[in-house]
């Protein structure tokens, strides 16, 4: 393909025509031009069609085969052909270690991000809530939100001036990005091809892969988990057996599509917590063919196969894990991505909403659509709550009263879609999050009406 359309209509038309390759962790291969993929070797003396062969490694060469992530790219120009990068403004983006504030044991909840200034694209619309670990040591995670009203393909310009570049491209050297749209669809143009991510879907962009985000609607808003640690993988199923939760075949990888664009393109790289910029004389999204397993994906959360109790009690929320980033301690994740998808509740003599809880893990919860069954008010789509390590939380008074008196007949929960980033370490909020105008000052009040019922 040559060039890229800038309008919403063009982006949506492109998105609706996309095809994908299926399977999480597969060895995918794709070519946009017949004959672009070499056969029998990765780096022939002369790559087909005058392309450059280049390996992109998402893991060390010597990691075990089951954990080795790499792809071979066949591109118009090698990635090495670029000018020096220089520091650029981080905007609302922050990175670990988070030292602006101290970790807060209080329960915190935010309303959605306010409306951004005109011309805010996905990258400039990123706003960091907090995180943990250290990006330079590849440990921990960060929680970001985004609110955008402009495509990244529109170019960069000062107010009233003509665009100085043909858009911009972003890559994150610090970690992989799990993008969770809440409002407005995204057309994500990557080195490997195109992905469409609507609310109710998630997109996973592995470490180091360059991409551009265009909008399928006038505005877009959502959440991002930046995972500094081990790449996300599907959780083991254990006694569940061979099937259930997120099915590997429901993850869709792009097919090769390339930009053959001459002219200035801004490329922004997040490296060790800061943004660096260089102006290329061509688009780096120029991969004509590729093969490997270090690839981006999109996944529809409504396809999650929920496993639950058929007798009594509410299972631990770990049963809703979509993806996990394992740590050096078995069973203790650097970060889990958990979804509360539509499901049936049938437990007998059971308090069916999530129970009152204190947890060694820290939990950030967001809402994509509808309502969450443990919070009657105040928790809205686009907002989020943070319950740090050992902070007590659970259903609010209204939810408790209603669930305690409800008739226990089979009940379908299908009016909401919530998710959680759960992490092994406390989440330290950024200064901008701790002082934000959309931070709710009265969150503790949702539990204050819980009354004494003890009768000896």
CSV table of C-alpha atoms in Angstrom, one decimal:
chain,number,residue,atom,x,y,z
A,1,UNK,CA,0.0,0.0,0.0
A,2,UNK,CA,1.2,3.6,-0.6
A,3,UNK,CA,0.5,6.4,1.8
A,4,UNK,CA,-2.3,6.5,4.3
A,5,UNK,CA,-5.7,8.1,4.5
A,6,UNK,CA,-6.3,10.8,7.2
A,7,UNK,CA,-10.1,11.1,7.4
A,8,UNK,CA,-12.3,9.2,9.8
A,9,UNK,CA,-14.3,7.9,6.8
A,10,UNK,CA,-11.2,6.6,5.1
A,11,UNK,CA,-9.9,5.0,8.4
A,12,UNK,CA,-13.2,3.3,9.0
A,13,UNK,CA,-13.4,2.0,5.5
A,14,UNK,CA,-9.9,0.6,5.8
A,15,UNK,CA,-10.7,-1.0,9.2
A,16,UNK,CA,-13.8,-2.7,8.0
A,17,UNK,CA,-11.8,-4.4,5.2
A,18,UNK,CA,-9.1,-5.9,7.5
A,19,UNK,CA,-8.3,-9.6,7.6
A,20,UNK,CA,-6.2,-11.3,10.2
A,21,UNK,CA,-4.1,-14.3,11.1
A,22,UNK,CA,-5.3,-16.3,14.1
A,23,UNK,CA,-3.6,-17.7,17.2
A,24,UNK,CA,-1.8,-16.3,20.2
A,25,UNK,CA,1.9,-17.3,20.3
A,26,UNK,CA,1.9,-18.8,16.9
A,27,UNK,CA,4.7,-18.6,14.4
A,28,UNK,CA,2.8,-16.3,11.9
A,29,UNK,CA,4.1,-15.4,8.5
A,30,UNK,CA,2.7,-12.9,5.9
A,31,UNK,CA,3.7,-11.0,2.8
A,32,UNK,CA,2.0,-8.0,1.2
A,33,UNK,CA,3.7,-8.6,-2.1
A,34,UNK,CA,4.1,-12.1,-3.5
A,35,UNK,CA,7.6,-13.5,-3.3
A,36,UNK,CA,8.8,-11.0,-0.6
A,37,UNK,CA,9.3,-13.8,2.0
A,38,UNK,CA,12.5,-15.8,1.6
A,39,UNK,CA,12.2,-19.6,1.9
A,40,UNK,CA,14.6,-22.0,3.7
A,41,UNK,CA,16.5,-19.3,5.5
A,42,UNK,CA,16.0,-16.0,7.3
A,43,UNK,CA,18.8,-13.8,6.0
A,44,UNK,CA,19.8,-14.7,2.4
A,45,UNK,CA,22.7,-13.0,0.7
A,46,UNK,CA,20.2,-10.9,-1.2
A,47,UNK,CA,16.7,-10.7,0.2
A,48,UNK,CA,13.8,-11.0,-2.3
A,49,UNK,CA,12.6,-7.9,-4.2
A,50,UNK,CA,15.6,-5.8,-3.0
A,51,UNK,CA,14.3,-5.7,0.6
A,52,UNK,CA,16.4,-5.6,3.8
A,53,UNK,CA,16.3,-8.6,6.2
A,54,UNK,CA,16.1,-7.5,9.9
A,55,UNK,CA,15.5,-9.5,13.1
A,56,UNK,CA,13.4,-7.9,15.9
A,57,UNK,CA,14.1,-9.7,19.2
A,58,UNK,CA,11.7,-9.3,22.1
A,59,UNK,CA,13.7,-11.7,24.3
A,60,UNK,CA,17.3,-12.6,24.8
A,61,UNK,CA,18.7,-15.0,22.2
A,62,UNK,CA,19.3,-17.7,24.8
A,63,UNK,CA,16.0,-17.7,26.6
A,64,UNK,CA,14.2,-21.1,26.4
A,65,UNK,CA,12.4,-21.8,23.2
A,66,UNK,CA,9.0,-21.6,24.8
A,67,UNK,CA,9.7,-18.0,26.0
A,68,UNK,CA,11.7,-16.8,23.0
A,69,UNK,CA,10.1,-13.9,21.1
A,70,UNK,CA,11.5,-12.8,17.8
A,71,UNK,CA,10.3,-11.9,14.3
A,72,UNK,CA,12.1,-11.5,10.9
A,73,UNK,CA,11.1,-8.4,8.9
A,74,UNK,CA,11.7,-7.7,5.2
A,75,UNK,CA,11.5,-4.0,4.7
A,76,UNK,CA,12.1,-1.2,2.2
A,77,UNK,CA,14.8,0.4,4.4
A,78,UNK,CA,16.6,-1.0,7.5
A,79,UNK,CA,15.6,0.4,10.9
A,80,UNK,CA,19.3,1.5,11.3
A,81,UNK,CA,18.8,4.2,8.6
A,82,UNK,CA,17.7,7.1,10.8
A,83,UNK,CA,19.1,10.4,12.2
A,84,UNK,CA,20.0,10.9,15.9
A,85,UNK,CA,17.2,11.0,18.4
A,86,UNK,CA,16.8,14.0,20.7
A,87,UNK,CA,14.9,14.4,23.9
A,88,UNK,CA,11.3,15.7,23.5
A,89,UNK,CA,8.6,16.7,26.0
A,90,UNK,CA,7.0,13.8,27.9
A,91,UNK,CA,3.7,15.6,28.2
A,92,UNK,CA,1.5,13.6,30.7
A,93,UNK,CA,3.5,10.5,30.3
A,94,UNK,CA,5.5,9.2,33.3
A,95,UNK,CA,7.5,6.1,34.0
A,96,UNK,CA,8.9,3.9,36.7
A,97,UNK,CA,10.5,4.3,39.2
A,98,UNK,CA,7.6,6.5,40.5
A,99,UNK,CA,9.1,8.8,43.1
A,100,UNK,CA,7.0,12.0,42.8
A,101,UNK,CA,4.8,10.8,45.7
A,102,UNK,CA,4.8,8.1,48.3
A,103,UNK,CA,2.6,5.0,48.0
A,104,UNK,CA,-0.8,5.7,49.4
A,105,UNK,CA,-2.8,3.0,51.4
A,106,UNK,CA,-6.1,4.8,50.8
A,107,UNK,CA,-8.6,3.7,48.4
A,108,UNK,CA,-8.7,6.0,45.4
A,109,UNK,CA,-11.1,6.5,42.5
A,110,UNK,CA,-11.1,8.8,39.5
A,111,UNK,CA,-13.7,10.1,37.1
A,112,UNK,CA,-12.9,9.9,33.4
A,113,UNK,CA,-10.2,12.1,31.9
A,114,UNK,CA,-11.4,15.6,31.0
A,115,UNK,CA,-11.8,16.7,27.4
A,116,UNK,CA,-8.4,17.2,25.8
A,117,UNK,CA,-7.2,20.3,23.9
A,118,UNK,CA,-7.9,20.2,20.1
A,119,UNK,CA,-5.3,18.4,18.1
A,120,UNK,CA,-4.5,15.8,20.8
A,121,UNK,CA,-3.5,12.5,19.3
A,122,UNK,CA,-3.1,9.1,21.0
A,123,UNK,CA,0.5,9.8,22.1
A,124,UNK,CA,0.0,13.3,23.4
A,125,UNK,CA,-3.2,12.2,25.0
A,126,UNK,CA,-1.4,9.6,27.2
A,127,UNK,CA,-1.7,10.4,30.9
A,128,UNK,CA,0.0,8.3,33.6
A,129,UNK,CA,-1.9,7.4,36.7
A,130,UNK,CA,0.9,5.5,38.4
A,131,UNK,CA,2.7,2.2,38.6
A,132,UNK,CA,5.6,0.3,40.1
A,133,UNK,CA,9.0,-1.3,39.5
A,134,UNK,CA,11.7,0.1,37.3
A,135,UNK,CA,11.5,0.5,33.5
A,136,UNK,CA,15.3,0.3,33.2
A,137,UNK,CA,15.4,-3.0,35.1
A,138,UNK,CA,12.4,-4.4,33.1
A,139,UNK,CA,10.3,-5.0,36.2
A,140,UNK,CA,6.8,-3.7,37.1
A,141,UNK,CA,4.2,-1.9,35.2
A,142,UNK,CA,2.5,1.5,34.6
A,143,UNK,CA,-1.1,2.5,34.3
A,144,UNK,CA,-1.9,5.1,31.7
A,145,UNK,CA,-5.1,6.6,30.3
A,146,UNK,CA,-5.6,8.3,27.0
A,147,UNK,CA,-8.1,10.8,25.5
A,148,UNK,CA,-7.6,11.8,21.9
A,149,UNK,CA,-9.4,13.8,19.2
A,150,UNK,CA,-6.9,13.7,16.4
A,151,UNK,CA,-5.2,11.0,14.4
A,152,UNK,CA,-1.4,10.5,14.6
A,153,UNK,CA,-1.4,10.5,10.8
A,154,UNK,CA,-2.4,14.2,10.7
A,155,UNK,CA,1.1,15.5,11.0
A,156,UNK,CA,2.8,17.7,13.6
A,157,UNK,CA,2.4,21.5,13.5
A,158,UNK,CA,2.4,24.6,15.6
A,159,UNK,CA,-0.9,26.4,15.9
A,160,UNK,CA,-2.0,27.8,12.5
A,161,UNK,CA,0.9,26.4,10.6
A,162,UNK,CA,1.1,23.7,8.0
A,163,UNK,CA,2.1,20.2,9.3
A,164,UNK,CA,5.8,19.8,9.5
A,165,UNK,CA,5.7,16.0,9.1
A,166,UNK,CA,3.5,13.4,7.5
A,167,UNK,CA,2.3,12.3,10.9
A,168,UNK,CA,4.2,10.4,13.6
A,169,UNK,CA,5.0,6.9,14.7
A,170,UNK,CA,5.5,5.7,18.3
A,171,UNK,CA,7.5,2.8,19.8
A,172,UNK,CA,8.0,1.8,23.4
A,173,UNK,CA,11.4,0.3,24.2
A,174,UNK,CA,10.5,0.1,27.9
A,175,UNK,CA,7.6,-2.4,27.7
A,176,UNK,CA,4.7,-3.8,25.8
A,177,UNK,CA,1.4,-1.9,25.7
A,178,UNK,CA,-2.0,-3.4,26.3
A,179,UNK,CA,-4.5,-0.9,25.0
A,180,UNK,CA,-8.1,-1.1,26.3
A,181,UNK,CA,-10.5,1.2,24.3
A,182,UNK,CA,-13.5,2.5,26.3
A,183,UNK,CA,-14.9,5.1,23.9
A,184,UNK,CA,-14.2,5.4,20.1
A,185,UNK,CA,-12.5,2.9,17.8
A,186,UNK,CA,-8.8,2.8,16.9
A,187,UNK,CA,-7.1,1.9,13.6
A,188,UNK,CA,-3.6,0.9,14.7
A,189,UNK,CA,-1.0,0.8,11.9
A,190,UNK,CA,2.0,-1.3,12.9
A,191,UNK,CA,5.1,-2.5,11.2
A,192,UNK,CA,3.4,-5.8,10.9
A,193,UNK,CA,0.1,-4.5,9.4
A,194,UNK,CA,-3.1,-3.0,10.6
A,195,UNK,CA,-5.3,-3.7,13.6
A,196,UNK,CA,-8.8,-2.5,14.5
A,197,UNK,CA,-9.6,-2.1,18.2
A,198,UNK,CA,-13.1,-1.1,19.2
A,199,UNK,CA,-14.5,-0.7,22.8
A,200,UNK,CA,-14.9,-4.2,24.1
A,201,UNK,CA,-11.6,-5.3,22.4
A,202,UNK,CA,-8.0,-4.9,23.5
A,203,UNK,CA,-4.8,-4.5,21.4
A,204,UNK,CA,-1.4,-5.8,22.5
A,205,UNK,CA,1.6,-4.0,21.0
A,206,UNK,CA,4.9,-5.9,22.0
A,207,UNK,CA,8.0,-4.0,23.1
A,208,UNK,CA,9.8,-2.1,20.4
A,209,UNK,CA,7.2,-2.4,17.7
A,210,UNK,CA,6.5,0.9,15.9
A,211,UNK,CA,2.9,1.9,15.4
A,212,UNK,CA,0.5,4.8,14.6
A,213,UNK,CA,-3.0,5.3,16.0
A,214,UNK,CA,-5.7,6.8,13.8
A,215,UNK,CA,-9.3,7.4,15.0
A,216,UNK,CA,-12.4,5.6,13.8
A,217,UNK,CA,-14.7,8.2,15.5
A,218,UNK,CA,-14.3,11.8,16.4
A,219,UNK,CA,-12.7,11.1,19.8
A,220,UNK,CA,-11.2,8.1,21.6
A,221,UNK,CA,-10.7,7.3,25.2
A,222,UNK,CA,-9.4,4.3,27.1
A,223,UNK,CA,-6.8,2.7,29.3
A,224,UNK,CA,-3.2,1.4,28.7
A,225,UNK,CA,-1.2,-1.1,30.8
A,226,UNK,CA,2.5,-0.7,30.1
A,227,UNK,CA,4.1,-4.0,31.1
A,228,UNK,CA,7.9,-3.6,31.8
A,229,UNK,CA,8.3,-7.3,32.8
A,230,UNK,CA,8.0,-10.7,31.1
A,231,UNK,CA,5.7,-10.5,28.0
A,232,UNK,CA,2.0,-11.3,28.5
A,233,UNK,CA,1.1,-14.9,28.0
A,234,UNK,CA,-2.0,-17.0,28.4
A,235,UNK,CA,-2.4,-18.3,31.9
A,236,UNK,CA,-2.0,-22.0,32.6
A,237,UNK,CA,-5.4,-23.7,33.1
A,238,UNK,CA,-4.5,-26.3,35.7
A,239,UNK,CA,-7.5,-28.3,36.9
A,240,UNK,CA,-9.8,-26.4,34.4
A,241,UNK,CA,-8.4,-28.7,31.7
A,242,UNK,CA,-7.5,-28.0,28.1
A,243,UNK,CA,-10.2,-25.4,27.4
A,244,UNK,CA,-11.6,-22.2,28.8
A,245,UNK,CA,-10.8,-18.5,29.6
A,246,UNK,CA,-9.2,-16.8,26.6
A,247,UNK,CA,-8.8,-19.1,23.6
A,248,UNK,CA,-5.6,-18.8,21.7
A,249,UNK,CA,-7.4,-18.9,18.3
A,250,UNK,CA,-9.5,-15.8,19.2
A,251,UNK,CA,-6.4,-13.6,19.2
A,252,UNK,CA,-5.9,-12.0,15.8
A,253,UNK,CA,-2.6,-10.9,14.3
A,254,UNK,CA,-2.3,-8.5,11.4
A,255,UNK,CA,-1.3,-9.5,7.9
A,256,UNK,CA,1.5,-7.6,6.2
A,257,UNK,CA,0.7,-4.1,4.9
A,258,UNK,CA,3.3,-1.4,4.3
A,259,UNK,CA,3.7,2.3,3.8
A,260,UNK,CA,6.0,3.4,0.9
A,261,UNK,CA,6.1,7.0,2.0
A,262,UNK,CA,8.8,9.5,1.2
A,263,UNK,CA,9.1,12.7,3.2
A,264,UNK,CA,9.4,13.7,6.8
A,265,UNK,CA,7.9,11.4,9.5
A,266,UNK,CA,8.4,12.0,13.2
A,267,UNK,CA,9.3,8.9,15.1
A,268,UNK,CA,9.0,9.0,18.9
A,269,UNK,CA,10.7,6.4,21.1
A,270,UNK,CA,10.0,5.9,24.8
A,271,UNK,CA,13.4,4.8,26.2
A,272,UNK,CA,14.1,4.4,29.9
A,273,UNK,CA,11.2,6.6,30.9
A,274,UNK,CA,11.6,9.5,28.5
A,275,UNK,CA,10.4,10.3,25.0
A,276,UNK,CA,13.0,10.8,22.3
A,277,UNK,CA,12.2,12.1,18.8
A,278,UNK,CA,13.8,11.9,15.3
A,279,UNK,CA,12.5,13.0,11.9
A,280,UNK,CA,12.9,10.3,9.3
A,281,UNK,CA,12.8,10.9,5.6
A,282,UNK,CA,10.5,8.0,5.1
A,283,UNK,CA,7.9,6.0,7.0
A,284,UNK,CA,9.3,3.2,9.2
A,285,UNK,CA,6.1,1.2,8.7
A,286,UNK,CA,7.7,-0.2,5.5
A,287,UNK,CA,7.7,-3.9,6.2
A,288,UNK,CA,6.6,-5.8,3.1
A,289,UNK,CA,6.8,-9.3,4.6
A,290,UNK,CA,7.5,-10.9,8.0
A,291,UNK,CA,7.4,-14.1,10.0
A,292,UNK,CA,7.8,-14.8,13.7
A,293,UNK,CA,6.0,-14.8,17.1
A,294,UNK,CA,6.9,-11.3,18.3
A,295,UNK,CA,3.7,-9.8,16.9
A,296,UNK,CA,0.8,-7.5,17.9
A,297,UNK,CA,-2.7,-8.8,18.5
A,298,UNK,CA,-6.3,-7.7,18.9
A,299,UNK,CA,-8.7,-9.7,21.1
A,300,UNK,CA,-12.5,-9.4,21.6
A,301,UNK,CA,-13.2,-9.6,25.3
A,302,UNK,CA,-16.8,-10.8,24.7
A,303,UNK,CA,-15.2,-14.1,23.5
A,304,UNK,CA,-13.8,-14.8,26.9
A,305,UNK,CA,-15.0,-18.2,28.1
A,306,UNK,CA,-16.0,-17.5,31.7
A,307,UNK,CA,-15.4,-20.3,34.2
A,308,UNK,CA,-17.4,-20.0,37.4
A,309,UNK,CA,-19.1,-21.8,40.3
A,310,UNK,CA,-22.0,-24.1,39.7
A,311,UNK,CA,-22.7,-24.7,43.4
A,312,UNK,CA,-21.9,-22.0,45.9
A,313,UNK,CA,-19.5,-19.2,46.7
A,314,UNK,CA,-17.9,-16.5,44.5
A,315,UNK,CA,-14.6,-17.7,42.9
A,316,UNK,CA,-11.5,-15.6,43.3
A,317,UNK,CA,-11.2,-13.1,40.5
A,318,UNK,CA,-8.1,-14.9,39.2
A,319,UNK,CA,-10.5,-17.2,37.4
A,320,UNK,CA,-11.2,-14.2,35.0
A,321,UNK,CA,-7.5,-13.8,33.9
A,322,UNK,CA,-7.1,-13.1,30.2
A,323,UNK,CA,-3.3,-12.5,30.1
A,324,UNK,CA,-0.6,-12.8,32.7
A,325,UNK,CA,3.0,-11.5,33.0
A,326,UNK,CA,4.8,-14.1,35.2
A,327,UNK,CA,7.5,-13.1,37.7
A,328,UNK,CA,10.4,-15.1,39.1
A,329,UNK,CA,8.0,-16.5,41.8
A,330,UNK,CA,5.6,-19.1,40.4
A,331,UNK,CA,2.0,-17.9,40.6
A,332,UNK,CA,2.9,-14.4,41.5
A,333,UNK,CA,2.4,-12.2,38.5
A,334,UNK,CA,4.1,-8.9,37.6
A,335,UNK,CA,0.7,-8.0,36.2
A,336,UNK,CA,-2.5,-9.8,35.4
A,337,UNK,CA,-5.1,-8.6,33.0
A,338,UNK,CA,-8.5,-9.7,34.3
A,339,UNK,CA,-11.9,-9.1,32.6
A,340,UNK,CA,-15.4,-9.3,34.2
A,341,UNK,CA,-17.2,-10.4,31.1
A,342,UNK,CA,-21.0,-11.3,30.7
A,343,UNK,CA,-21.7,-14.4,32.7
A,344,UNK,CA,-24.4,-16.3,34.7
A,345,UNK,CA,-24.6,-16.3,38.5
A,346,UNK,CA,-26.2,-19.4,39.9
A,347,UNK,CA,-24.6,-19.9,43.3
A,348,UNK,CA,-26.9,-21.2,46.0
A,349,UNK,CA,-26.8,-19.6,49.5
A,350,UNK,CA,-24.2,-17.3,48.1
A,351,UNK,CA,-23.4,-13.6,48.3
A,352,UNK,CA,-23.0,-13.2,44.6
A,353,UNK,CA,-21.2,-9.8,44.1
A,354,UNK,CA,-17.4,-9.7,44.7
A,355,UNK,CA,-16.8,-10.3,48.4
A,356,UNK,CA,-15.2,-8.0,51.0
A,357,UNK,CA,-11.5,-8.3,50.5
A,358,UNK,CA,-7.9,-7.4,51.5
A,359,UNK,CA,-5.3,-8.5,49.0
A,360,UNK,CA,-1.5,-8.8,49.0
A,361,UNK,CA,-1.8,-7.8,45.3
A,362,UNK,CA,-2.7,-4.3,44.2
A,363,UNK,CA,-5.7,-3.8,42.0
A,364,UNK,CA,-6.6,-1.1,39.4
A,365,UNK,CA,-10.1,-1.5,38.0
A,366,UNK,CA,-11.6,0.3,35.0
A,367,UNK,CA,-15.0,0.1,33.4
A,368,UNK,CA,-15.5,-0.2,29.6
A,369,UNK,CA,-19.3,-0.2,29.4
A,370,UNK,CA,-22.4,-0.4,31.6
A,371,UNK,CA,-22.2,-0.9,35.4
A,372,UNK,CA,-20.1,-3.0,37.7
A,373,UNK,CA,-22.0,-5.4,39.9
A,374,UNK,CA,-20.1,-4.4,43.1
A,375,UNK,CA,-20.6,-0.6,42.8
A,376,UNK,CA,-24.0,0.9,42.4
A,377,UNK,CA,-22.8,4.5,41.9
A,378,UNK,CA,-19.7,6.6,41.2
A,379,UNK,CA,-17.8,4.0,39.1
A,380,UNK,CA,-18.4,5.0,35.5
A,381,UNK,CA,-17.0,4.0,32.1
A,382,UNK,CA,-13.7,5.8,31.6
A,383,UNK,CA,-13.1,6.1,35.3
A,384,UNK,CA,-11.1,3.8,37.5
A,385,UNK,CA,-10.3,2.8,41.1
A,386,UNK,CA,-7.1,1.9,42.8
A,387,UNK,CA,-7.1,-0.5,45.8
A,388,UNK,CA,-3.5,-0.9,46.9
A,389,UNK,CA,-1.9,-3.8,48.8
A,390,UNK,CA,-4.0,-4.8,51.8
A,391,UNK,CA,-6.5,-1.9,51.5
A,392,UNK,CA,-10.0,-3.1,52.4
A,393,UNK,CA,-12.6,-3.0,49.7
A,394,UNK,CA,-15.7,-4.7,48.4
A,395,UNK,CA,-19.3,-3.9,47.6
A,396,UNK,CA,-20.8,-0.6,48.6
A,397,UNK,CA,-23.8,-0.3,51.0
A,398,UNK,CA,-26.5,-0.3,48.3
A,399,UNK,CA,-25.0,-3.3,46.6
A,400,UNK,CA,-24.6,-5.2,49.9
A,401,UNK,CA,-28.2,-4.5,51.0
A,402,UNK,CA,-29.6,-5.5,47.6
A,403,UNK,CA,-27.5,-8.7,47.2
A,404,UNK,CA,-28.2,-9.8,50.8
A,405,UNK,CA,-31.9,-9.8,50.2
A,406,UNK,CA,-32.1,-10.9,46.6
A,407,UNK,CA,-34.0,-14.0,45.5
A,408,UNK,CA,-31.3,-16.5,44.5
A,409,UNK,CA,-32.5,-17.5,41.0
A,410,UNK,CA,-30.2,-17.8,38.0
A,411,UNK,CA,-29.1,-14.3,37.0
A,412,UNK,CA,-27.4,-13.2,33.8
A,413,UNK,CA,-24.8,-10.4,34.2
A,414,UNK,CA,-24.7,-8.8,30.8
A,415,UNK,CA,-25.0,-5.1,31.4
A,416,UNK,CA,-21.4,-4.2,32.0
A,417,UNK,CA,-17.8,-4.9,31.0
A,418,UNK,CA,-15.1,-4.2,33.6
A,419,UNK,CA,-11.5,-5.1,33.8
A,420,UNK,CA,-8.6,-5.1,36.3
A,421,UNK,CA,-4.8,-4.7,36.1
A,422,UNK,CA,-3.6,-6.6,39.2
A,423,UNK,CA,0.1,-6.4,40.2
A,424,UNK,CA,2.4,-7.9,42.7
A,425,UNK,CA,3.7,-4.5,44.0
A,426,UNK,CA,1.9,-1.4,45.4
A,427,UNK,CA,1.0,1.2,42.8
A,428,UNK,CA,2.4,4.6,43.4
A,429,UNK,CA,0.2,7.4,42.0
A,430,UNK,CA,1.9,10.1,40.0
A,431,UNK,CA,1.7,13.7,41.3
A,432,UNK,CA,-0.7,14.6,38.5
A,433,UNK,CA,-3.0,11.7,39.5
A,434,UNK,CA,-2.8,12.4,43.2
A,435,UNK,CA,-3.9,16.0,42.7
A,436,UNK,CA,-6.2,15.6,39.7
A,437,UNK,CA,-9.4,17.5,39.6
A,438,UNK,CA,-11.2,14.3,38.5
A,439,UNK,CA,-10.0,12.4,41.6
A,440,UNK,CA,-13.0,11.7,43.7
A,441,UNK,CA,-12.7,13.2,47.2
A,442,UNK,CA,-15.6,11.2,48.7
A,443,UNK,CA,-14.8,7.6,47.7
A,444,UNK,CA,-14.5,6.3,51.2
A,445,UNK,CA,-18.2,7.3,51.7
A,446,UNK,CA,-19.5,4.4,49.7
A,447,UNK,CA,-18.7,2.1,52.6
A,448,UNK,CA,-19.7,4.4,55.5
A,449,UNK,CA,-23.4,3.3,55.5
A,450,UNK,CA,-22.6,-0.3,56.2
A,451,UNK,CA,-24.4,-1.0,59.5
A,452,UNK,CA,-23.9,-3.3,62.4
A,453,UNK,CA,-26.1,-6.4,62.1
A,454,UNK,CA,-24.5,-8.5,64.8
A,455,UNK,CA,-27.0,-9.9,67.2
A,456,UNK,CA,-25.4,-12.2,69.8
